[in-house]
Amino acid sequence: MQNQIRIKAGLSAVGLTMLLCACSPQGQGDAAPIVSPSGADPGAAKAADPAAAATTAGWRPAPVYQEGASGIAVGPVAGVRVAHDFQRDYLASPTWKLFASPDSVGTPLVALVLEGSDRVTAGELRIGRSEDAAAVNACLELPAEATGPAAATTVDIGGVPFTHFTVGDAAMSHYVNAESYRAVRDGSCYAIDLVVAGTRPEVYDPPRTPPFTQQEAASRLAEALKTVYWVE
């Protein structure tokens, strides 16, 4: 009987020891949870990342141009320089919109000029605006220089519908082509022109090498157009 009591006591001691080992962080059971040096849950710290929160909230990088507290804005675009006028000697018409009539009244807002643009080949995205009543009334009319299909199309730019058409002109060795967009918003006419212009390189002696092709310029400007948005 005494031997049986000793055996039961020994088994109870072994069972208690195993139970304590399973509960201890140093035992062979589940690993203890990892705690950051600050004592915070790493997952919670990641969720509190300002960049992640800003992206979730619709955060945008600082624009290269913003009209004001409300209006049109342009996000960062690689490979361009920003100008606030259209006075370039290699592009036709420094007016607020491409092929504006001589009496048209408006204001150039911003131009994104492709780096490397010169007299041979140049490209820029122009944005202009007019509050003049006549300009607003005629905002969606196609100019005489419109080419391609007679009917214009409607394109969404930053949530605003724009009338889109293609324009072009040439004289002697010079040319200018553009994808043009027009919209009336808040009582103003907005004009966006993706302009590619230049001179035939073979007229130079010796012939000059363009900084980029017309197709490359048009493609880069089309990508830049995607950064245009509106501030309410």
Coordinates of C-alpha atoms in Angstrom, one line a residue:
M1 CA 0.0 0.0 0.0
Q2 CA 2.8 2.4 0.9
N3 CA 4.5 1.7 -2.5
Q4 CA 1.2 2.5 -4.3
I5 CA 1.0 5.8 -2.5
R6 CA 4.6 6.7 -3.4
I7 CA 3.9 5.9 -7.1
K8 CA 0.7 8.1 -7.2
A9 CA 2.6 11.0 -5.5
G10 CA 5.4 10.7 -8.1
L11 CA 3.0 10.7 -11.0
S12 CA 1.2 13.8 -9.6
A13 CA 4.5 15.6 -9.3
V14 CA 5.5 14.8 -12.9
G15 CA 2.0 16.0 -14.2
L16 CA 2.3 19.3 -12.3
T17 CA 5.8 19.8 -13.7
M18 CA 4.6 19.2 -17.3
L19 CA 1.7 21.6 -16.8
L20 CA 4.0 24.4 -15.5
C21 CA 6.4 23.9 -18.5
A22 CA 3.6 24.2 -21.0
C23 CA 2.5 27.5 -19.5
S24 CA 5.9 29.0 -19.2
P25 CA 7.3 31.2 -22.0
Q26 CA 10.5 29.2 -21.8
G27 CA 8.7 25.9 -22.2
Q28 CA 8.1 23.8 -25.3
G29 CA 4.6 25.1 -25.9
D30 CA 3.5 28.0 -28.2
A31 CA 6.0 30.8 -28.5
A32 CA 5.4 34.0 -26.6
P33 CA 4.0 36.9 -28.6
I34 CA 6.6 39.3 -30.1
V35 CA 6.5 42.7 -28.5
S36 CA 8.1 45.8 -30.1
P37 CA 10.7 47.8 -28.0
S38 CA 8.0 50.4 -27.2
G39 CA 5.6 47.7 -26.1
A40 CA 3.2 48.4 -29.0
D41 CA 1.8 45.9 -31.4
P42 CA 3.8 46.0 -34.7
G43 CA 0.6 45.6 -36.7
A44 CA -1.0 48.6 -35.0
A45 CA 2.1 50.7 -35.7
K46 CA 1.9 49.8 -39.4
A47 CA -1.8 50.8 -39.5
A48 CA -0.9 54.2 -38.0
D49 CA 1.7 54.9 -40.7
P50 CA 1.0 58.5 -41.8
A51 CA 1.7 57.7 -45.5
A52 CA -0.7 54.7 -45.5
A53 CA -3.4 56.8 -43.8
A54 CA -2.9 59.6 -46.2
T55 CA -3.2 57.3 -49.2
T56 CA -6.3 55.8 -47.8
A57 CA -7.7 59.3 -47.4
G58 CA -7.1 60.2 -51.0
W59 CA -3.8 62.1 -50.4
R60 CA -2.1 63.6 -53.4
P61 CA 1.5 64.8 -53.8
A62 CA 2.0 68.6 -53.9
P63 CA 0.9 69.9 -57.3
V64 CA 3.3 71.7 -59.6
Y65 CA 0.4 74.1 -60.3
Q66 CA -2.8 74.9 -58.5
E67 CA -5.1 77.6 -59.7
G68 CA -6.2 78.7 -56.2
A69 CA -8.3 77.4 -53.3
S70 CA -10.5 75.9 -56.0
G71 CA -10.1 75.2 -59.7
I72 CA -7.7 73.2 -61.8
A73 CA -4.4 71.7 -60.6
V74 CA -1.6 69.6 -62.1
G75 CA 0.3 66.9 -60.2
P76 CA 4.0 66.2 -60.5
V77 CA 5.2 65.3 -64.0
A78 CA 8.7 63.9 -64.7
G79 CA 10.8 65.4 -67.5
V80 CA 9.1 68.8 -67.7
R81 CA 9.8 72.4 -66.7
V82 CA 6.9 74.6 -65.5
A83 CA 6.2 78.0 -67.1
H84 CA 3.4 80.4 -66.5
D85 CA 3.3 81.9 -69.9
F86 CA 3.2 80.7 -73.5
Q87 CA 5.9 82.9 -74.8
R88 CA 8.2 80.4 -76.6
D89 CA 9.8 81.2 -80.0
Y90 CA 9.2 77.7 -81.3
L91 CA 5.5 77.5 -80.7
A92 CA 2.7 79.2 -82.6
S93 CA 0.3 81.5 -80.8
P94 CA 1.2 82.7 -77.3
T95 CA -2.5 83.4 -76.7
W96 CA -4.5 81.8 -73.8
K97 CA -5.6 78.9 -76.0
L98 CA -4.3 77.6 -79.3
F99 CA -5.7 79.2 -82.4
A100 CA -7.7 81.8 -80.4
S101 CA -9.1 84.6 -82.5
P102 CA -7.2 87.9 -82.3
D103 CA -9.9 89.5 -80.2
S104 CA -10.2 86.5 -77.8
V105 CA -9.6 87.4 -74.1
G106 CA -8.1 84.9 -71.7
T107 CA -5.2 84.1 -69.3
P108 CA -2.5 81.5 -69.7
L109 CA -2.3 79.6 -66.4
V110 CA 0.5 77.1 -66.8
A111 CA 2.6 75.2 -69.3
L112 CA 4.5 72.0 -68.8
V113 CA 7.3 72.1 -71.3
L114 CA 9.1 68.9 -72.2
E115 CA 12.7 69.0 -71.3
G116 CA 14.9 69.3 -74.4
S117 CA 12.3 71.1 -76.5
D118 CA 13.9 73.2 -79.2
R119 CA 13.1 74.8 -82.6
V120 CA 13.3 71.4 -84.3
T121 CA 10.8 69.6 -82.1
A122 CA 9.0 70.9 -79.0
G123 CA 6.1 69.8 -76.9
E124 CA 4.1 71.3 -74.0
L125 CA 0.9 70.9 -72.2
R126 CA -0.9 74.3 -71.9
I127 CA -3.8 75.3 -69.7
G128 CA -5.6 78.6 -70.1
R129 CA -8.8 80.1 -68.8
S130 CA -11.2 82.9 -69.8
E131 CA -14.0 84.5 -67.9
D132 CA -14.9 86.7 -70.9
A133 CA -18.6 86.2 -71.8
A134 CA -17.8 85.9 -75.6
A135 CA -15.1 83.3 -74.9
V136 CA -17.3 81.3 -72.6
N137 CA -20.2 81.3 -75.1
A138 CA -17.8 80.1 -77.9
C139 CA -15.8 77.8 -75.6
L140 CA -16.9 74.5 -77.2
E141 CA -16.8 75.6 -80.8
L142 CA -14.2 74.0 -83.0
P143 CA -11.6 76.4 -84.7
A144 CA -11.1 76.4 -88.4
E145 CA -7.8 74.6 -87.8
A146 CA -9.6 71.5 -86.5
T147 CA -8.6 68.3 -88.4
G148 CA -9.8 64.7 -88.4
P149 CA -13.4 63.8 -87.8
A150 CA -15.8 66.7 -88.1
A151 CA -17.5 65.7 -84.8
A152 CA -15.7 66.3 -81.6
T153 CA -15.7 63.7 -78.8
T154 CA -16.2 64.1 -75.0
V155 CA -13.3 63.2 -72.7
D156 CA -13.3 63.1 -68.9
I157 CA -10.4 65.0 -67.3
G158 CA -10.3 64.8 -63.6
G159 CA -14.1 64.2 -63.4
V160 CA -15.0 67.1 -65.7
P161 CA -16.3 66.4 -69.3
F162 CA -14.2 68.2 -71.9
T163 CA -14.9 68.6 -75.7
H164 CA -11.9 67.0 -77.5
F165 CA -10.7 67.7 -81.0
T166 CA -7.5 67.6 -83.0
V167 CA -6.0 70.8 -84.6
G168 CA -3.0 71.4 -86.9
D169 CA -1.4 73.9 -89.2
A170 CA 1.7 74.1 -91.3
A171 CA 3.5 76.8 -93.3
M172 CA 6.8 76.5 -95.2
S173 CA 9.0 74.3 -93.0
H174 CA 7.1 74.8 -89.8
Y175 CA 4.2 72.8 -88.3
V176 CA 2.0 72.8 -85.2
N177 CA -0.3 70.0 -84.1
A178 CA -2.3 69.6 -80.9
E179 CA -4.9 67.5 -79.1
S180 CA -7.2 70.2 -77.7
Y181 CA -9.7 70.0 -74.9
R182 CA -12.4 72.6 -73.9
A183 CA -14.8 72.8 -71.0
V184 CA -17.1 75.4 -69.3
R185 CA -16.8 75.2 -65.5
D186 CA -17.9 77.7 -62.8
G187 CA -18.6 80.3 -65.4
S188 CA -15.1 80.1 -67.1
C189 CA -13.8 78.5 -70.3
Y190 CA -10.9 76.1 -69.7
A191 CA -8.6 75.3 -72.6
I192 CA -6.1 72.5 -72.5
D193 CA -3.8 72.0 -75.5
L194 CA -1.2 69.2 -75.9
V195 CA 1.0 71.0 -78.4
V196 CA 3.7 69.5 -80.6
A197 CA 5.5 71.9 -82.9
G198 CA 8.7 72.4 -84.8
T199 CA 10.6 72.6 -88.0
R200 CA 11.5 69.9 -90.5
P201 CA 15.1 69.0 -89.5
E202 CA 16.3 68.6 -93.1
V203 CA 15.9 72.4 -93.8
Y204 CA 19.0 73.0 -91.5
D205 CA 22.5 72.9 -92.9
P206 CA 23.6 70.4 -91.7
P207 CA 20.4 68.7 -90.8
R208 CA 19.6 68.8 -87.1
T209 CA 18.6 65.9 -84.9
P210 CA 15.3 66.3 -83.0
P211 CA 15.4 65.9 -79.2
F212 CA 12.6 63.5 -79.5
T213 CA 10.1 62.4 -82.2
Q214 CA 6.7 63.9 -82.6
Q215 CA 5.1 60.6 -81.5
E216 CA 7.2 60.5 -78.3
A217 CA 6.2 64.1 -77.5
A218 CA 2.5 63.4 -78.1
S219 CA 2.8 60.2 -75.9
R220 CA 4.5 62.1 -73.0
L221 CA 2.0 64.9 -73.1
A222 CA -0.9 62.4 -73.0
E223 CA 0.6 60.9 -69.9
A224 CA 1.0 64.4 -68.3
L225 CA -2.7 65.0 -69.0
K226 CA -3.5 62.2 -66.6
T227 CA -2.2 64.3 -63.7
V228 CA -4.7 67.1 -64.2
Y229 CA -7.3 67.3 -61.4
W230 CA -9.7 69.7 -59.7
V231 CA -9.7 71.3 -56.3
E232 CA -13.1 71.9 -54.8

